[in-house]
C-alpha cells in the first residue's frame, strides 16, 4: 500500500454453466438493527435469534454498548440485549461510528433526539456523502437540536428537552425517515403521526408492537403516542430477502436444476422484486413456512426461466428499492426492454446506484439508457447468446452492486473482474461461500487499486 493506492478486495468470476443447491441466507439487516436498538431502550431482556453478523449490524451493536447497553452473545449465536430502559442510555465517551450503515445513522438520530446528553454520529466515506437533513428536519420540528455538515454526516445530536409530537407528511418514501421519527415520537409529549407518500418497509411498526407499543393506523398515517415503554421480547430474525434476491436472479438466469432458498423473510413491504420477476416470467415457487414472530417467511424455489422485459410498476419501486441493481441484471438477460422510472432514491444509496450500474452495464456491453430517475435496458435472452461481455466493473465499494455483477457472470461471454468488494461484509459476509456452494466460479483476492 502507498499514498496513491489502497489495499482492497476484488473478485474474479468465471462464467459458470449451471447452478443447483439449497441454501439459507443470513438474517435480515433491517430487522437486526431494529432488534438491537429497540432492545436497548426496552425494559428487561431481549433475545435475538438469527441476528445478522455483518459490519453494519456490528456498528449498531458497538454504538449501543458505547451508550451503556449491556449486550451478550450466547454460544448458540443468540444475542442478548439487557435493556437500559426508556431513560437509561448514557453519553458515549466519543463519536459513534456507523461505518457504512445508513440505517444505523438515521435511526440513531431519532433514538438519541430527546436525550439529556450530546452524541456525535460519524461514518465512512460513502455514508459521509449521504443526505441526513431528511431526518434532521422533522426531528428539529419536534424540538430536537441536530447539526449536520452541509446536510451530511457527521451529525451532532445535542441534549434536548422533552420533544413535541409531530404530524409529518414525508416528502420521500423512506422507511429510515419514518422509523427515526417514530423513535423520536416515543420520547415526545402527545401523539405523533407520520404519513408516507408510498408504502415502505414496516419492520419498525411490527417490531414496536412486539415490544408492547401501541402503533395505530390512520388512513395513510402511522400514529404513536409518546411515553410508551418497550418491554423486552424475543425476536426471530428471518433470512434477508435482499440477500436472497441475488440468488433468485441467479437461479432464474443460469441453467441447471435451480435453487432453493430456505427461511426467507416475506414481509410484503420487502418483496416487490418477487412481483417484478414474476411479471418478467420467472419460475419461482413460494412455500410459506411457520414464522415465530410478526415477520412472515417462506422457502423459495427458483428455476431457470425465459425472462421478458417489463415496465416496472411505480408502486413496486419502494418495495424493491435495494433489489433494483440485481433487477437490472435480470433485465439484461430478458427478451425485450425493461423500463424503470421513479427510482431517483437509488442515487443516494451506498453509491449512486443508477450511475454506477450504468457504468458497469456499459463496461459489459449491455445496451441501456440512463434516466434521471431510472433506466431502460435492452436485454438478450439465452437464445441470443451471452448477455454480457467479459470485462472489469467497479462496484465503487457498494455491496449490492458487487453482488449484482457477480450474478451477471452467469450469462457472460468471458471472465468478470469485480472491483472494490470488501463492503459485501456490511450486509452479506458469507456471499462468496454460498455463491460457490451453488456452483458459481468466484475467486476472491486482495488487489492494489491505483489512486483509490
Ligand atoms: C432501510 C430502508 C431503505 C433501504 C435500506 C434499509 C431500513 O432506505 O434502502 O437499505 O432498514 O429502514 P430508505 O429509508 O432510505 O429508503
GROMACS .gro file of C-alpha atoms and ligand atoms in nm:
model
  468
    1UNK     CA    1   0.000   0.000   0.000
    2UNK     CA    2   0.127   0.351  -0.076
    3UNK     CA    3  -0.010   0.703  -0.086
    4UNK     CA    4  -0.188   0.659  -0.418
    5UNK     CA    5  -0.320   0.308  -0.384
    6UNK     CA    6  -0.517   0.116  -0.131
    7UNK     CA    7  -0.550  -0.249  -0.045
    8UNK     CA    8  -0.897  -0.373  -0.126
    9UNK     CA    9  -1.077  -0.690  -0.229
   10UNK     CA   10  -1.174  -0.792  -0.577
   11UNK     CA   11  -1.349  -1.089  -0.731
   12UNK     CA   12  -1.262  -1.282  -1.042
   13UNK     CA   13  -1.575  -1.455  -1.165
   14UNK     CA   14  -1.572  -1.708  -1.447
   15UNK     CA   15  -1.896  -1.788  -1.626
   16UNK     CA   16  -2.044  -2.098  -1.465
   17UNK     CA   17  -2.267  -2.330  -1.666
   18UNK     CA   18  -2.526  -2.434  -1.418
   19UNK     CA   19  -2.642  -2.371  -1.064
   20UNK     CA   20  -2.805  -2.608  -0.822
   21UNK     CA   21  -2.847  -2.645  -0.450
   22UNK     CA   22  -3.022  -2.539  -0.135
   23UNK     CA   23  -2.904  -2.254   0.089
   24UNK     CA   24  -3.015  -2.037   0.379
   25UNK     CA   25  -2.922  -1.671   0.353
   26UNK     CA   26  -2.820  -1.486   0.672
   27UNK     CA   27  -3.052  -1.279   0.888
   28UNK     CA   28  -3.231  -0.964   0.778
   29UNK     CA   29  -3.026  -0.646   0.815
   30UNK     CA   30  -3.314  -0.405   0.874
   31UNK     CA   31  -3.467  -0.629   1.139
   32UNK     CA   32  -3.132  -0.697   1.311
   33UNK     CA   33  -3.060  -0.322   1.351
   34UNK     CA   34  -3.406  -0.261   1.493
   35UNK     CA   35  -3.398  -0.557   1.731
   36UNK     CA   36  -3.077  -0.423   1.887
   37UNK     CA   37  -3.198  -0.065   1.915
   38UNK     CA   38  -3.544  -0.144   2.048
   39UNK     CA   39  -3.393  -0.397   2.289
   40UNK     CA   40  -3.151  -0.127   2.405
   41UNK     CA   41  -3.426   0.110   2.518
   42UNK     CA   42  -3.667  -0.159   2.642
   43UNK     CA   43  -3.720  -0.270   2.998
   44UNK     CA   44  -3.584  -0.621   3.054
   45UNK     CA   45  -3.413  -0.874   2.832
   46UNK     CA   46  -3.441  -0.902   2.453
   47UNK     CA   47  -3.320  -1.227   2.295
   48UNK     CA   48  -3.241  -1.213   1.924
   49UNK     CA   49  -3.217  -1.535   1.723
   50UNK     CA   50  -3.087  -1.526   1.365
   51UNK     CA   51  -2.909  -1.192   1.416
   52UNK     CA   52  -2.711  -1.079   1.110
   53UNK     CA   53  -2.342  -1.082   1.198
   54UNK     CA   54  -2.233  -0.817   0.950
   55UNK     CA   55  -2.032  -0.496   0.971
   56UNK     CA   56  -2.341  -0.274   0.954
   57UNK     CA   57  -2.517  -0.452   1.239
   58UNK     CA   58  -2.197  -0.468   1.444
   59UNK     CA   59  -2.176  -0.089   1.414
   60UNK     CA   60  -2.520  -0.061   1.574
   61UNK     CA   61  -2.424  -0.313   1.843
   62UNK     CA   62  -2.100  -0.131   1.928
   63UNK     CA   63  -2.278   0.207   1.938
   64UNK     CA   64  -2.535   0.076   2.185
   65UNK     CA   65  -2.257  -0.062   2.403
   66UNK     CA   66  -2.091   0.281   2.395
   67UNK     CA   67  -2.425   0.426   2.512
   68UNK     CA   68  -2.418   0.195   2.814
   69UNK     CA   69  -2.627  -0.102   2.696
   70UNK     CA   70  -2.507  -0.446   2.807
   71UNK     CA   71  -2.514  -0.694   2.518
   72UNK     CA   72  -2.403  -1.057   2.535
   73UNK     CA   73  -2.376  -1.335   2.281
   74UNK     CA   74  -2.458  -1.690   2.379
   75UNK     CA   75  -2.270  -1.989   2.237
   76UNK     CA   76  -2.562  -2.074   2.004
   77UNK     CA   77  -2.536  -1.733   1.835
   78UNK     CA   78  -2.826  -1.572   2.022
   79UNK     CA   79  -2.773  -1.203   2.102
   80UNK     CA   80  -2.900  -1.091   2.443
   81UNK     CA   81  -2.968  -0.723   2.495
   82UNK     CA   82  -3.017  -0.613   2.856
   83UNK     CA   83  -3.242  -0.314   2.800
   84UNK     CA   84  -3.136   0.013   2.959
   85UNK     CA   85  -3.500   0.126   2.980
   86UNK     CA   86  -3.655   0.441   2.831
   87UNK     CA   87  -3.424   0.682   3.017
   88UNK     CA   88  -3.125   0.452   3.059
   89UNK     CA   89  -2.892   0.547   2.772
   90UNK     CA   90  -2.578   0.736   2.881
   91UNK     CA   91  -2.346   0.970   2.691
   92UNK     CA   92  -2.079   0.785   2.491
   93UNK     CA   93  -1.716   0.870   2.555
   94UNK     CA   94  -1.654   0.956   2.189
   95UNK     CA   95  -1.817   0.968   1.845
   96UNK     CA   96  -2.041   0.677   1.749
   97UNK     CA   97  -1.908   0.517   1.430
   98UNK     CA   98  -2.185   0.397   1.198
   99UNK     CA   99  -1.941   0.273   0.932
  100UNK     CA  100  -2.127   0.222   0.603
  101UNK     CA  101  -2.471   0.190   0.766
  102UNK     CA  102  -2.730   0.449   0.666
  103UNK     CA  103  -2.999   0.269   0.865
  104UNK     CA  104  -2.787   0.286   1.180
  105UNK     CA  105  -2.714   0.655   1.145
  106UNK     CA  106  -3.068   0.764   1.062
  107UNK     CA  107  -3.239   0.551   1.326
  108UNK     CA  108  -2.988   0.658   1.593
  109UNK     CA  109  -3.070   1.021   1.512
  110UNK     CA  110  -3.428   0.950   1.617
  111UNK     CA  111  -3.332   0.730   1.911
  112UNK     CA  112  -3.098   0.997   2.051
  113UNK     CA  113  -3.305   1.306   1.962
  114UNK     CA  114  -3.466   1.361   2.302
  115UNK     CA  115  -3.182   1.263   2.536
  116UNK     CA  116  -3.024   1.475   2.805
  117UNK     CA  117  -2.675   1.438   2.652
  118UNK     CA  118  -2.492   1.516   2.327
  119UNK     CA  119  -2.398   1.247   2.071
  120UNK     CA  120  -2.186   1.265   1.757
  121UNK     CA  121  -2.251   1.021   1.472
  122UNK     CA  122  -1.982   0.959   1.211
  123UNK     CA  123  -1.946   0.718   0.920
  124UNK     CA  124  -1.722   0.605   0.634
  125UNK     CA  125  -1.662   0.799   0.311
  126UNK     CA  126  -1.980   0.665   0.147
  127UNK     CA  127  -2.205   0.739   0.445
  128UNK     CA  128  -2.046   1.084   0.481
  129UNK     CA  129  -2.181   1.171   0.133
  130UNK     CA  130  -2.541   1.071   0.215
  131UNK     CA  131  -2.826   1.313   0.296
  132UNK     CA  132  -2.923   1.343   0.662
  133UNK     CA  133  -3.146   1.654   0.656
  134UNK     CA  134  -3.443   1.436   0.556
  135UNK     CA  135  -3.426   1.305   0.916
  136UNK     CA  136  -3.283   1.612   1.091
  137UNK     CA  137  -3.558   1.847   0.963
  138UNK     CA  138  -3.862   1.666   1.112
  139UNK     CA  139  -3.671   1.592   1.433
  140UNK     CA  140  -3.595   1.965   1.472
  141UNK     CA  141  -3.967   2.037   1.435
  142UNK     CA  142  -4.013   1.807   1.736
  143UNK     CA  143  -3.768   2.018   1.938
  144UNK     CA  144  -3.450   1.819   1.875
  145UNK     CA  145  -3.123   2.007   1.832
  146UNK     CA  146  -2.939   1.849   1.543
  147UNK     CA  147  -2.644   1.973   1.343
  148UNK     CA  148  -2.525   1.831   1.011
  149UNK     CA  149  -2.233   1.937   0.793
  150UNK     CA  150  -2.399   2.078   0.480
  151UNK     CA  151  -2.677   1.825   0.530
  152UNK     CA  152  -2.443   1.528   0.567
  153UNK     CA  153  -2.253   1.350   0.845
  154UNK     CA  154  -2.100   1.400   1.089
  155UNK     CA  155  -2.427   1.456   1.273
  156UNK     CA  156  -2.433   1.609   1.620
  157UNK     CA  157  -2.744   1.538   1.827
  158UNK     CA  158  -2.747   1.784   2.119
  159UNK     CA  159  -2.913   1.735   2.455
  160UNK     CA  160  -3.277   1.840   2.432
  161UNK     CA  161  -3.581   1.893   2.649
  162UNK     CA  162  -3.883   1.668   2.611
  163UNK     CA  163  -3.978   1.653   2.242
  164UNK     CA  164  -4.313   1.762   2.096
  165UNK     CA  165  -4.531   1.530   1.890
  166UNK     CA  166  -4.534   1.587   1.514
  167UNK     CA  167  -4.782   1.545   1.230
  168UNK     CA  168  -4.543   1.477   0.944
  169UNK     CA  169  -4.602   1.414   0.575
  170UNK     CA  170  -4.279   1.264   0.450
  171UNK     CA  171  -4.156   1.420   0.124
  172UNK     CA  172  -3.968   1.098   0.031
  173UNK     CA  173  -4.083   0.739   0.067
  174UNK     CA  174  -3.822   0.630   0.322
  175UNK     CA  175  -3.853   0.370   0.595
  176UNK     CA  176  -3.548   0.515   0.764
  177UNK     CA  177  -3.707   0.859   0.794
  178UNK     CA  178  -4.034   0.706   0.915
  179UNK     CA  179  -3.850   0.493   1.171
  180UNK     CA  180  -3.636   0.780   1.301
  181UNK     CA  181  -3.945   0.996   1.355
  182UNK     CA  182  -4.127   0.710   1.530
  183UNK     CA  183  -3.829   0.654   1.761
  184UNK     CA  184  -3.832   1.025   1.847
  185UNK     CA  185  -4.211   1.013   1.886
  186UNK     CA  186  -4.166   0.759   2.166
  187UNK     CA  187  -3.980   1.032   2.357
  188UNK     CA  188  -4.233   1.307   2.275
  189UNK     CA  189  -4.531   1.455   2.458
  190UNK     CA  190  -4.852   1.377   2.265
  191UNK     CA  191  -4.942   1.160   1.969
  192UNK     CA  192  -4.737   1.177   1.651
  193UNK     CA  193  -4.848   1.089   1.301
  194UNK     CA  194  -4.626   1.003   1.005
  195UNK     CA  195  -4.771   0.983   0.655
  196UNK     CA  196  -4.571   0.816   0.380
  197UNK     CA  197  -4.615   0.908   0.013
  198UNK     CA  198  -4.586   0.538  -0.083
  199UNK     CA  199  -4.576   0.222   0.125
  200UNK     CA  200  -4.227   0.149   0.265
  201UNK     CA  201  -4.097  -0.137   0.475
  202UNK     CA  202  -4.288  -0.164   0.802
  203UNK     CA  203  -4.047  -0.357   1.026
  204UNK     CA  204  -4.044  -0.074   1.280
  205UNK     CA  205  -4.420  -0.075   1.323
  206UNK     CA  206  -4.437  -0.454   1.350
  207UNK     CA  207  -4.149  -0.478   1.593
  208UNK     CA  208  -4.265  -0.192   1.816
  209UNK     CA  209  -4.593  -0.383   1.857
  210UNK     CA  210  -4.397  -0.694   1.954
  211UNK     CA  211  -4.225  -0.482   2.222
  212UNK     CA  212  -4.569  -0.388   2.358
  213UNK     CA  213  -4.607  -0.043   2.199
  214UNK     CA  214  -4.946   0.060   2.058
  215UNK     CA  215  -4.889   0.171   1.698
  216UNK     CA  216  -5.200   0.291   1.517
  217UNK     CA  217  -5.307   0.338   1.155
  218UNK     CA  218  -5.494   0.645   1.044
  219UNK     CA  219  -5.550   0.635   0.666
  220UNK     CA  220  -5.203   0.658   0.516
  221UNK     CA  221  -5.059   0.762   0.852
  222UNK     CA  222  -4.887   0.571   1.130
  223UNK     CA  223  -4.972   0.706   1.476
  224UNK     CA  224  -4.786   0.662   1.801
  225UNK     CA  225  -4.845   0.813   2.148
  226UNK     CA  226  -4.529   0.927   2.326
  227UNK     CA  227  -4.417   0.798   2.663
  228UNK     CA  228  -4.490   0.432   2.597
  229UNK     CA  229  -4.236   0.191   2.742
  230UNK     CA  230  -4.097  -0.106   2.546
  231UNK     CA  231  -4.097  -0.449   2.705
  232UNK     CA  232  -3.804  -0.677   2.617
  233UNK     CA  233  -3.906  -0.967   2.397
  234UNK     CA  234  -3.777  -1.244   2.174
  235UNK     CA  235  -3.703  -1.156   1.811
  236UNK     CA  236  -3.664  -1.428   1.549
  237UNK     CA  237  -3.489  -1.271   1.253
  238UNK     CA  238  -3.583  -1.428   0.916
  239UNK     CA  239  -3.341  -1.462   0.624
  240UNK     CA  240  -3.283  -1.133   0.443
  241UNK     CA  241  -3.497  -1.110   0.128
  242UNK     CA  242  -3.246  -0.856  -0.005
  243UNK     CA  243  -2.969  -1.117   0.018
  244UNK     CA  244  -3.192  -1.390  -0.125
  245UNK     CA  245  -3.257  -1.158  -0.422
  246UNK     CA  246  -2.912  -1.223  -0.571
  247UNK     CA  247  -2.980  -1.595  -0.573
  248UNK     CA  248  -3.334  -1.552  -0.705
  249UNK     CA  249  -3.198  -1.374  -1.010
  250UNK     CA  250  -2.901  -1.614  -1.033
  251UNK     CA  251  -3.131  -1.918  -1.032
  252UNK     CA  252  -3.357  -1.761  -1.296
  253UNK     CA  253  -3.083  -1.659  -1.545
  254UNK     CA  254  -2.849  -1.962  -1.510
  255UNK     CA  255  -2.909  -2.310  -1.641
  256UNK     CA  256  -2.914  -2.612  -1.410
  257UNK     CA  257  -3.158  -2.752  -1.159
  258UNK     CA  258  -3.243  -2.424  -0.992
  259UNK     CA  259  -3.201  -2.313  -0.632
  260UNK     CA  260  -3.390  -2.349  -0.306
  261UNK     CA  261  -3.364  -2.067  -0.053
  262UNK     CA  262  -3.481  -2.157   0.297
  263UNK     CA  263  -3.643  -1.935   0.559
  264UNK     CA  264  -3.652  -1.608   0.365
  265UNK     CA  265  -3.835  -1.309   0.516
  266UNK     CA  266  -4.152  -1.244   0.316
  267UNK     CA  267  -4.279  -0.918   0.461
  268UNK     CA  268  -4.490  -0.784   0.171
  269UNK     CA  269  -4.326  -0.442   0.207
  270UNK     CA  270  -3.996  -0.606   0.105
  271UNK     CA  271  -4.086  -0.850  -0.170
  272UNK     CA  272  -4.151  -0.619  -0.466
  273UNK     CA  273  -3.876  -0.799  -0.660
  274UNK     CA  274  -4.078  -1.119  -0.644
  275UNK     CA  275  -4.366  -0.945  -0.821
  276UNK     CA  276  -4.130  -0.788  -1.074
  277UNK     CA  277  -3.957  -1.119  -1.152
  278UNK     CA  278  -4.291  -1.299  -1.176
  279UNK     CA  279  -4.416  -1.038  -1.424
  280UNK     CA  280  -4.094  -1.100  -1.620
  281UNK     CA  281  -4.182  -1.468  -1.637
  282UNK     CA  282  -3.953  -1.607  -1.364
  283UNK     CA  283  -4.036  -1.955  -1.239
  284UNK     CA  284  -4.043  -1.902  -0.862
  285UNK     CA  285  -4.239  -2.114  -0.618
  286UNK     CA  286  -4.317  -1.972  -0.273
  287UNK     CA  287  -4.375  -2.221   0.008
  288UNK     CA  288  -4.475  -2.036   0.327
  289UNK     CA  289  -4.325  -2.175   0.648
  290UNK     CA  290  -4.433  -2.119   1.007
  291UNK     CA  291  -4.300  -1.793   1.150
  292UNK     CA  292  -4.224  -1.749   1.519
  293UNK     CA  293  -4.285  -1.374   1.522
  294UNK     CA  294  -4.457  -1.099   1.328
  295UNK     CA  295  -4.243  -1.134   1.015
  296UNK     CA  296  -4.366  -1.397   0.764
  297UNK     CA  297  -4.117  -1.629   0.597
  298UNK     CA  298  -4.107  -1.883   0.317
  299UNK     CA  299  -3.887  -2.129   0.131
  300UNK     CA  300  -3.834  -2.013  -0.225
  301UNK     CA  301  -3.762  -2.237  -0.523
  302UNK     CA  302  -3.636  -2.073  -0.842
  303UNK     CA  303  -3.575  -2.249  -1.174
  304UNK     CA  304  -3.410  -2.138  -1.499
  305UNK     CA  305  -3.656  -1.905  -1.667
  306UNK     CA  306  -3.713  -1.734  -2.001
  307UNK     CA  307  -3.746  -1.372  -1.886
  308UNK     CA  308  -3.929  -1.091  -2.070
  309UNK     CA  309  -3.872  -0.718  -2.027
  310UNK     CA  310  -4.141  -0.516  -1.848
  311UNK     CA  311  -4.224  -0.163  -1.742
  312UNK     CA  312  -4.177  -0.173  -1.366
  313UNK     CA  313  -4.497  -0.061  -1.189
  314UNK     CA  314  -4.414   0.256  -0.987
  315UNK     CA  315  -4.570   0.130  -0.661
  316UNK     CA  316  -4.320  -0.159  -0.657
  317UNK     CA  317  -4.017   0.074  -0.653
  318UNK     CA  318  -4.004   0.136  -0.274
  319UNK     CA  319  -4.089  -0.231  -0.219
  320UNK     CA  320  -3.786  -0.343  -0.419
  321UNK     CA  321  -3.554  -0.047  -0.368
  322UNK     CA  322  -3.247  -0.245  -0.257
  323UNK     CA  323  -3.304  -0.515  -0.519
  324UNK     CA  324  -3.310  -0.287  -0.824
  325UNK     CA  325  -2.938  -0.329  -0.903
  326UNK     CA  326  -2.980  -0.705  -0.940
  327UNK     CA  327  -3.312  -0.648  -1.121
  328UNK     CA  328  -3.105  -0.463  -1.387
  329UNK     CA  329  -2.902  -0.783  -1.431
  330UNK     CA  330  -3.223  -0.982  -1.480
  331UNK     CA  331  -3.338  -0.718  -1.731
  332UNK     CA  332  -3.014  -0.754  -1.929
  333UNK     CA  333  -3.096  -1.126  -1.963
  334UNK     CA  334  -3.460  -1.074  -2.063
  335UNK     CA  335  -3.616  -1.062  -2.407
  336UNK     CA  336  -3.711  -0.704  -2.498
  337UNK     CA  337  -3.692  -0.382  -2.300
  338UNK     CA  338  -3.723  -0.326  -1.927
  339UNK     CA  339  -3.810   0.027  -1.820
  340UNK     CA  340  -3.771   0.163  -1.466
  341UNK     CA  341  -3.877   0.513  -1.358
  342UNK     CA  342  -3.941   0.682  -1.023
  343UNK     CA  343  -3.627   0.537  -0.866
  344UNK     CA  344  -3.428   0.858  -0.809
  345UNK     CA  345  -3.367   0.739  -0.448
  346UNK     CA  346  -3.112   0.498  -0.597
  347UNK     CA  347  -2.885   0.798  -0.646
  348UNK     CA  348  -2.840   0.847  -0.269
  349UNK     CA  349  -2.775   0.489  -0.157
  350UNK     CA  350  -2.431   0.347  -0.065
  351UNK     CA  351  -2.333   0.475  -0.411
  352UNK     CA  352  -2.522   0.648  -0.690
  353UNK     CA  353  -2.665   0.313  -0.792
  354UNK     CA  354  -2.809   0.439  -1.120
  355UNK     CA  355  -2.477   0.586  -1.236
  356UNK     CA  356  -2.261   0.301  -1.106
  357UNK     CA  357  -2.485   0.029  -1.252
  358UNK     CA  358  -2.498   0.215  -1.585
  359UNK     CA  359  -2.117   0.232  -1.595
  360UNK     CA  360  -2.092  -0.140  -1.517
  361UNK     CA  361  -2.353  -0.232  -1.780
  362UNK     CA  362  -2.166  -0.018  -2.033
  363UNK     CA  363  -1.837  -0.192  -1.949
  364UNK     CA  364  -2.005  -0.527  -2.016
  365UNK     CA  365  -2.164  -0.418  -2.345
  366UNK     CA  366  -2.528  -0.401  -2.232
  367UNK     CA  367  -2.744  -0.157  -2.426
  368UNK     CA  368  -2.913   0.079  -2.183
  369UNK     CA  369  -3.031   0.434  -2.137
  370UNK     CA  370  -2.968   0.605  -1.805
  371UNK     CA  371  -3.252   0.833  -1.695
  372UNK     CA  372  -3.253   1.084  -1.408
  373UNK     CA  373  -3.485   0.853  -1.214
  374UNK     CA  374  -3.428   0.512  -1.365
  375UNK     CA  375  -3.300   0.308  -1.657
  376UNK     CA  376  -3.410   0.142  -1.979
  377UNK     CA  377  -3.234  -0.184  -2.056
  378UNK     CA  378  -3.242  -0.383  -2.381
  379UNK     CA  379  -3.195  -0.746  -2.281
  380UNK     CA  380  -3.054  -1.051  -2.460
  381UNK     CA  381  -3.234  -1.376  -2.387
  382UNK     CA  382  -3.042  -1.704  -2.373
  383UNK     CA  383  -3.140  -1.786  -2.732
  384UNK     CA  384  -2.933  -1.483  -2.846
  385UNK     CA  385  -2.615  -1.598  -2.666
  386UNK     CA  386  -2.435  -1.431  -2.375
  387UNK     CA  387  -2.597  -1.120  -2.225
  388UNK     CA  388  -2.269  -0.966  -2.107
  389UNK     CA  389  -1.915  -0.937  -2.244
  390UNK     CA  390  -1.632  -1.028  -2.012
  391UNK     CA  391  -1.462  -0.729  -1.853
  392UNK     CA  392  -1.400  -0.520  -1.545
  393UNK     CA  393  -1.661  -0.343  -1.336
  394UNK     CA  394  -1.604  -0.115  -1.042
  395UNK     CA  395  -1.858  -0.157  -0.762
  396UNK     CA  396  -1.744   0.172  -0.602
  397UNK     CA  397  -1.746  -0.005  -0.269
  398UNK     CA  398  -2.120  -0.071  -0.295
  399UNK     CA  399  -2.201  -0.420  -0.162
  400UNK     CA  400  -2.517  -0.471  -0.363
  401UNK     CA  401  -2.353  -0.362  -0.689
  402UNK     CA  402  -2.063  -0.601  -0.635
  403UNK     CA  403  -2.300  -0.894  -0.576
  404UNK     CA  404  -2.518  -0.796  -0.873
  405UNK     CA  405  -2.225  -0.813  -1.115
  406UNK     CA  406  -2.111  -1.143  -0.968
  407UNK     CA  407  -2.454  -1.274  -1.069
  408UNK     CA  408  -2.409  -1.126  -1.420
  409UNK     CA  409  -2.117  -1.366  -1.473
  410UNK     CA  410  -2.370  -1.647  -1.515
  411UNK     CA  411  -2.462  -1.512  -1.858
  412UNK     CA  412  -2.125  -1.360  -1.952
  413UNK     CA  413  -1.909  -1.447  -2.254
  414UNK     CA  414  -1.587  -1.432  -2.050
  415UNK     CA  415  -1.445  -1.371  -1.703
  416UNK     CA  416  -1.552  -1.068  -1.499
  417UNK     CA  417  -1.338  -0.876  -1.255
  418UNK     CA  418  -1.549  -0.702  -0.990
  419UNK     CA  419  -1.352  -0.436  -0.805
  420UNK     CA  420  -1.380  -0.299  -0.452
  421UNK     CA  421  -1.585  -0.579  -0.298
  422UNK     CA  422  -1.481  -0.561   0.071
  423UNK     CA  423  -1.808  -0.391   0.169
  424UNK     CA  424  -2.004  -0.705   0.092
  425UNK     CA  425  -1.921  -0.779   0.457
  426UNK     CA  426  -2.156  -0.494   0.558
  427UNK     CA  427  -2.464  -0.697   0.465
  428UNK     CA  428  -2.379  -1.047   0.343
  429UNK     CA  429  -2.049  -1.187   0.478
  430UNK     CA  430  -2.099  -1.545   0.351
  431UNK     CA  431  -2.196  -1.439  -0.005
  432UNK     CA  432  -1.880  -1.578  -0.165
  433UNK     CA  433  -1.909  -1.911   0.017
  434UNK     CA  434  -2.277  -1.952  -0.072
  435UNK     CA  435  -2.223  -1.847  -0.434
  436UNK     CA  436  -1.951  -2.111  -0.465
  437UNK     CA  437  -2.167  -2.370  -0.288
  438UNK     CA  438  -2.434  -2.344  -0.559
  439UNK     CA  439  -2.185  -2.358  -0.845
  440UNK     CA  440  -2.057  -2.008  -0.916
  441UNK     CA  441  -1.689  -1.987  -1.006
  442UNK     CA  442  -1.580  -1.694  -0.792
  443UNK     CA  443  -1.234  -1.627  -0.659
  444UNK     CA  444  -1.162  -1.356  -0.405
  445UNK     CA  445  -0.824  -1.179  -0.399
  446UNK     CA  446  -0.657  -0.876  -0.250
  447UNK     CA  447  -0.587  -0.611  -0.505
  448UNK     CA  448  -0.395  -0.290  -0.532
  449UNK     CA  449  -0.620  -0.026  -0.677
  450UNK     CA  450  -0.413   0.267  -0.805
  451UNK     CA  451  -0.541   0.602  -0.690
  452UNK     CA  452  -0.830   0.456  -0.490
  453LIG     C1  453  -3.390   0.058   0.518
  453LIG     C2  454  -3.465   0.142   0.438
  453LIG     C3  455  -3.431   0.172   0.298
  453LIG     C4  456  -3.331   0.073   0.241
  453LIG     C5  457  -3.218   0.046   0.337
  453LIG     C6  458  -3.270  -0.010   0.467
  453LIG     C7  459  -3.434   0.035   0.657
  453LIG     O1  460  -3.374   0.301   0.292
  453LIG     O2  461  -3.279   0.120   0.118
  453LIG     O3  462  -3.126  -0.044   0.280
  453LIG     O4  463  -3.380  -0.056   0.723
  453LIG     O5  464  -3.522   0.107   0.703
  453LIG     P1  465  -3.463   0.436   0.280
  453LIG     O6  466  -3.538   0.455   0.404
  453LIG     O7  467  -3.361   0.545   0.257
  453LIG     O8  468  -3.550   0.414   0.161
   0.00000   0.00000   0.00000
